[in-house]
Amino acid sequence: MNSMVDVLVIGGGVAGMEAAGQLARSGYSVILAEKEPLTGGHLKNWYHLFPDRRDGNEVGEYLDNLVKNKNIEIRNNTCITGITGRKGKFTATASDGQVVEAEAVIVATGFDLFDSRRKEEYGYGIYPNVITSADLEKMFRNGSVKLADGGVPARIGFIHCVGSRDEKVGNLYCSKLCCITAVKQAMEVHEKISGVKTFCFYMDMRMGGAYYEEIYREAQEKYGVSFIRGKVSEVSQGYNGRLVIKAEDTLAGRPLRMELDMVVLMAGMEMSDAGEILAGKSSLRRGENRFFSTADNHTASNRSNMKGVFYAGTCTAPMNITESISHARAAVTEVVSYLREKKQRDE
Amino acid sequence: MKDFDIFVLPFNTGLYFILIYCVVRCVIWFRQLSRADKLRLQRGFFGRAFGQSLKEIFMESLIHRRILKSKPVLGYMHMSLAFGWFLLILFGTIEADIFGAKHLNPPYRAIFFRFFNPDHGTTGLTRIWSFWMDLLLAFILSGLLLAVIKRFIPGVVGMKKTTRHKPADRIALTALWLIFPSRLLAESFTCGAHGSGSFLTGTTGAWLASFLPAETLAYPFWWLYSLSLGVFFILLPVTRYMHIPTELFLIFMRNSGISTGDKTGTFSEVQIHSCSSCGMCIDACQMNFVTGIRYMQPVYLHRSIRNDEDITEIAHDCLMCGRCEEVCPVGIEISAVRMIQRRNKTGEPLVKNNWMGYFRNRNNVGSEKSDTGQVYNLRNGREVKQADVIYFAGCMTHLTPGIKEAMMKIFRASGEKVWFMDEEGGACCGRPLMLAGNDREARELINYNSEIIRKSGAKTLVTSCPICYNVFRDSYYLEAEVMHHTEYLKHLIDDGNLRFNYSGRKVVYHDPCELGRIAGIYDAPREVLSWVADLHEIPEREEKGLCCGGSLGNLILNPSKKAAIASDAVKRLTRNNPEMIVTSCPLCKKTFSQVSHVKVSDIAEVTADEIAAVQVRKPRRPASVSLKVMVKQLLE
């Protein structure tokens, strides 16, 4: 199958859908390639969004409506593995052999969640009551937070920075949204289970967003979430089957052992595998943090080193949904002016 | 016929200087030995060690057997220079004795035989003798040619990197390089003038004499020959060539049973001087061939110690994997020497050069900290359980709970009475403190753990971490037998207490440095694995095993470089596309897991997954199964 469109958008998550939708509204023909059977990306897995805790599905519906446009052809199960070509004409190939030709490309390959099994000391995949933040969202969505044996947890610990700010796993950067996610999830746990005790183990609380600090305060004042500054060194299982964590309370300056029923790992964001594959089969450059590197941090954060190929969303750095949508719209303005200039040159 | 000529003076001066120097140095070294080591040396001198040493000196210092085996061309280069020169001196002396004017000549008469006997070698037996002497000279010159090429293109002799040298070494090197060509020219000119000489000197001489005034030109070359010998001998003590006489002493000391210990002393000094700077350690070092770091390899450590330089960083910037020790042709206990430097916390050099580097003074460097009494507040009187087997997981296994859980499963299946000593945390085995040079603090932990193990009455102590294993085995005084879990698994299999499903999965085994090169356990893990999986081997195994890069031994190397070493090792391990990398060290597992796309498991996890009531499907006869097991199976 060979088709020529104005713009190819690689990745049907938040950024990709927003970019495709906005381009279509301006009259450009778009192919939206998504490697999964459904669009929506990670958003599909999130229950409530911070900071206002609205249902994630609401944003999902907005995006679904946005891409329902005759100018957009959505190609699901299409994993783009390489881009070749020069300004004005790009050829993208998919893993199943499809070829897409486009005048411009938006790369919106997004992120993958850090595989928490790589921090084996936290016991993910070994102890059933060690779960990730994504697993907890799933539990929220299903309506109940339960232990593996069906019991109700009385004490839950949240471990921040799993796979972020960690030299040992090779990720020096901050994933930006795990702190606020932990605050949100701790509050929600309190709402689902009365009398539960929650503990957040953090390195720094990075509450740099609108209304973040407010809900951090609410978590402490209204729900009594305990915030302990110090990284957890290891999780093990005691005689009674409960989890035992070892940590250090760096404010009190002493080591700490604590029994918990459930441990939630706040998994960070990493360059997605799909992005890695694409980078390997194109000349797109990546930074030391393995995300795609933009042409200019401040003034061209949507441009890549290939003229006519643009970036949108978390394939360049960790971002929340608000930022991903803004970044995608910014990418659209770049694409539109690029295509206009090209048209003028061609005439 | 002349008896003496003034040109022999540089050679004579150099020779008598170096002979006297070596005797004095040996006497100083001997006097500085501990009483026990002096006794060892005396016993060695009159015992078997003497013969062994002579054999080793012949095989290693002259023939260079170890280098020949690993790198034939490099070995030939060393052999031709060392063995060739030795033979040239030996036969030269015999020649002077038989064919000279009188018997028992001074050494210069042998070295400059041709000058004093220019007409020798034209008839009968002397002709054959001359041919033989020429052959030896040609043998040496061929090695020298290789040495010169190696300096510029190390690849020729199978080396990737050669050693960077210091000015004194360069002068000595030049002198050494000049010795044999100047001998060739001096002899050739003399032969050319007198119509004597064999296939090399005779032919060259005749050709040179055909268009040059041979008689006049010979004399300056005899001067050059003597001068280069003299300069080489005088500079020898302050250059790497000191290794030539020192190595003999080293071999003798080693065969007498003297070892490095933990403080600087004669033996460590002799080892440092025995380093020939051949640079084979550079090629073996992963920090060199993966990350391009080329200043901390043993050859540079030893040289910096000899040159009185600040070695703090060199001493600490090392993974302590021991790959260099395996390839060292001299057999220097490199890690022990490095650890001595690490224990020195004052920054003062342990030894200082004086007399322009010809002699050294040992500084009495005190320990940095005054004895402040107990450092750790370890809870005494903690609960101790009686058991036959004690399991000590260690800190690294606590960070890899998959291994811990697998061990629990294995213990349950074994039916033995096991107590998990540090299940709820315990004291460290002591190794990190020892590696950082804090032995006194480590001793506190050792005493604490020893007491618990003794009270439990256990006969066996099982560890999952090879580091703990080595520390318990070497630095503790325990009645219990210390076993790494690979050995314990083998013991359970041998006793018929554990049976497995043979999964047939294609796996590759990674030898951890601490379990392999340091503890010497290679067969147990392979045998255990062969019962559950299809083991494939790679060239970098056993003694040549790779460091995973996660070593606790290096606190200087940054994590991205450590990750690069890990990635490189994984690349080599997965060359044949195994389903899984199996190792037996929690640190290796953890390090590889960060960079590997292939699953990384501990041997305990792989076996625990396959525990069965009866052995299902016999494995294919694995290549590494020991004779003992084969005999046992035949008898069944």
mmCIF file of C-alpha atoms in Angstrom, chain A residues 114 117-123 126-127 167-170 233-239 246 257 273, chain B residues 385 395 398-405 419-420 423-426 558-559 589-590 593-595 605:
data_model
loop_
_atom_site.group_PDB
_atom_site.id
_atom_site.type_symbol
_atom_site.label_atom_id
_atom_site.label_comp_id
_atom_site.label_asym_id
_atom_site.label_seq_id
_atom_site.Cartn_x
_atom_site.Cartn_y
_atom_site.Cartn_z
ATOM 1 C CA PHE A 114 10.332 2.315 33.371
ATOM 2 C CA ARG A 117 11.812 -5.223 37.491
ATOM 3 C CA ARG A 118 15.113 -3.537 36.753
ATOM 4 C CA LYS A 119 15.074 -2.256 40.341
ATOM 5 C CA GLU A 120 15.028 -5.790 41.655
ATOM 6 C CA GLU A 121 15.612 -4.598 45.230
ATOM 7 C CA TYR A 122 12.003 -3.408 45.278
ATOM 8 C CA GLY A 123 10.761 -6.897 44.468
ATOM 9 C CA ILE A 126 8.719 -11.263 42.923
ATOM 10 C CA TYR A 127 6.395 -10.135 45.702
ATOM 11 C CA GLU A 167 22.472 6.907 38.043
ATOM 12 C CA LYS A 168 22.522 3.166 38.564
ATOM 13 C CA VAL A 169 19.825 2.550 35.958
ATOM 14 C CA GLY A 170 21.299 5.199 33.698
ATOM 15 C CA SER A 233 16.880 0.692 49.811
ATOM 16 C CA GLU A 234 15.122 -2.649 49.685
ATOM 17 C CA VAL A 235 11.799 -4.407 50.022
ATOM 18 C CA SER A 236 11.504 -7.918 51.394
ATOM 19 C CA GLN A 237 8.817 -10.215 52.645
ATOM 20 C CA GLY A 238 8.639 -10.990 56.371
ATOM 21 C CA TYR A 239 7.472 -14.171 58.120
ATOM 22 C CA LYS A 246 14.344 -0.581 54.692
ATOM 23 C CA ARG A 257 12.310 -0.345 58.945
ATOM 24 C CA ASP A 273 11.076 1.307 22.499
ATOM 25 C CA LYS B 385 18.920 -20.396 66.080
ATOM 26 C CA CYS B 395 23.603 -7.173 51.261
ATOM 27 C CA HIS B 398 18.965 -8.634 49.678
ATOM 28 C CA LEU B 399 18.973 -6.233 46.753
ATOM 29 C CA THR B 400 18.194 -9.081 44.354
ATOM 30 C CA PRO B 401 15.311 -10.791 46.187
ATOM 31 C CA GLY B 402 14.751 -13.149 43.264
ATOM 32 C CA ILE B 403 17.900 -15.041 44.302
ATOM 33 C CA LYS B 404 16.858 -15.021 47.957
ATOM 34 C CA GLU B 405 13.443 -16.512 47.156
ATOM 35 C CA TRP B 419 18.646 -20.968 59.486
ATOM 36 C CA PHE B 420 18.523 -17.762 57.429
ATOM 37 C CA GLU B 423 16.791 -12.662 56.988
ATOM 38 C CA GLU B 424 15.852 -9.529 58.867
ATOM 39 C CA GLY B 425 19.078 -7.799 58.169
ATOM 40 C CA GLY B 426 22.454 -8.394 59.690
ATOM 41 C CA ASN B 558 31.564 6.855 36.679
ATOM 42 C CA PRO B 559 28.349 4.876 36.196
ATOM 43 C CA LYS B 589 23.050 -10.153 37.856
ATOM 44 C CA LYS B 590 22.038 -6.662 38.907
ATOM 45 C CA SER B 593 20.022 -6.606 34.138
ATOM 46 C CA GLN B 594 20.346 -2.869 33.594
ATOM 47 C CA VAL B 595 21.807 -3.212 30.115
ATOM 48 C CA GLU B 605 16.811 -19.067 40.200
#
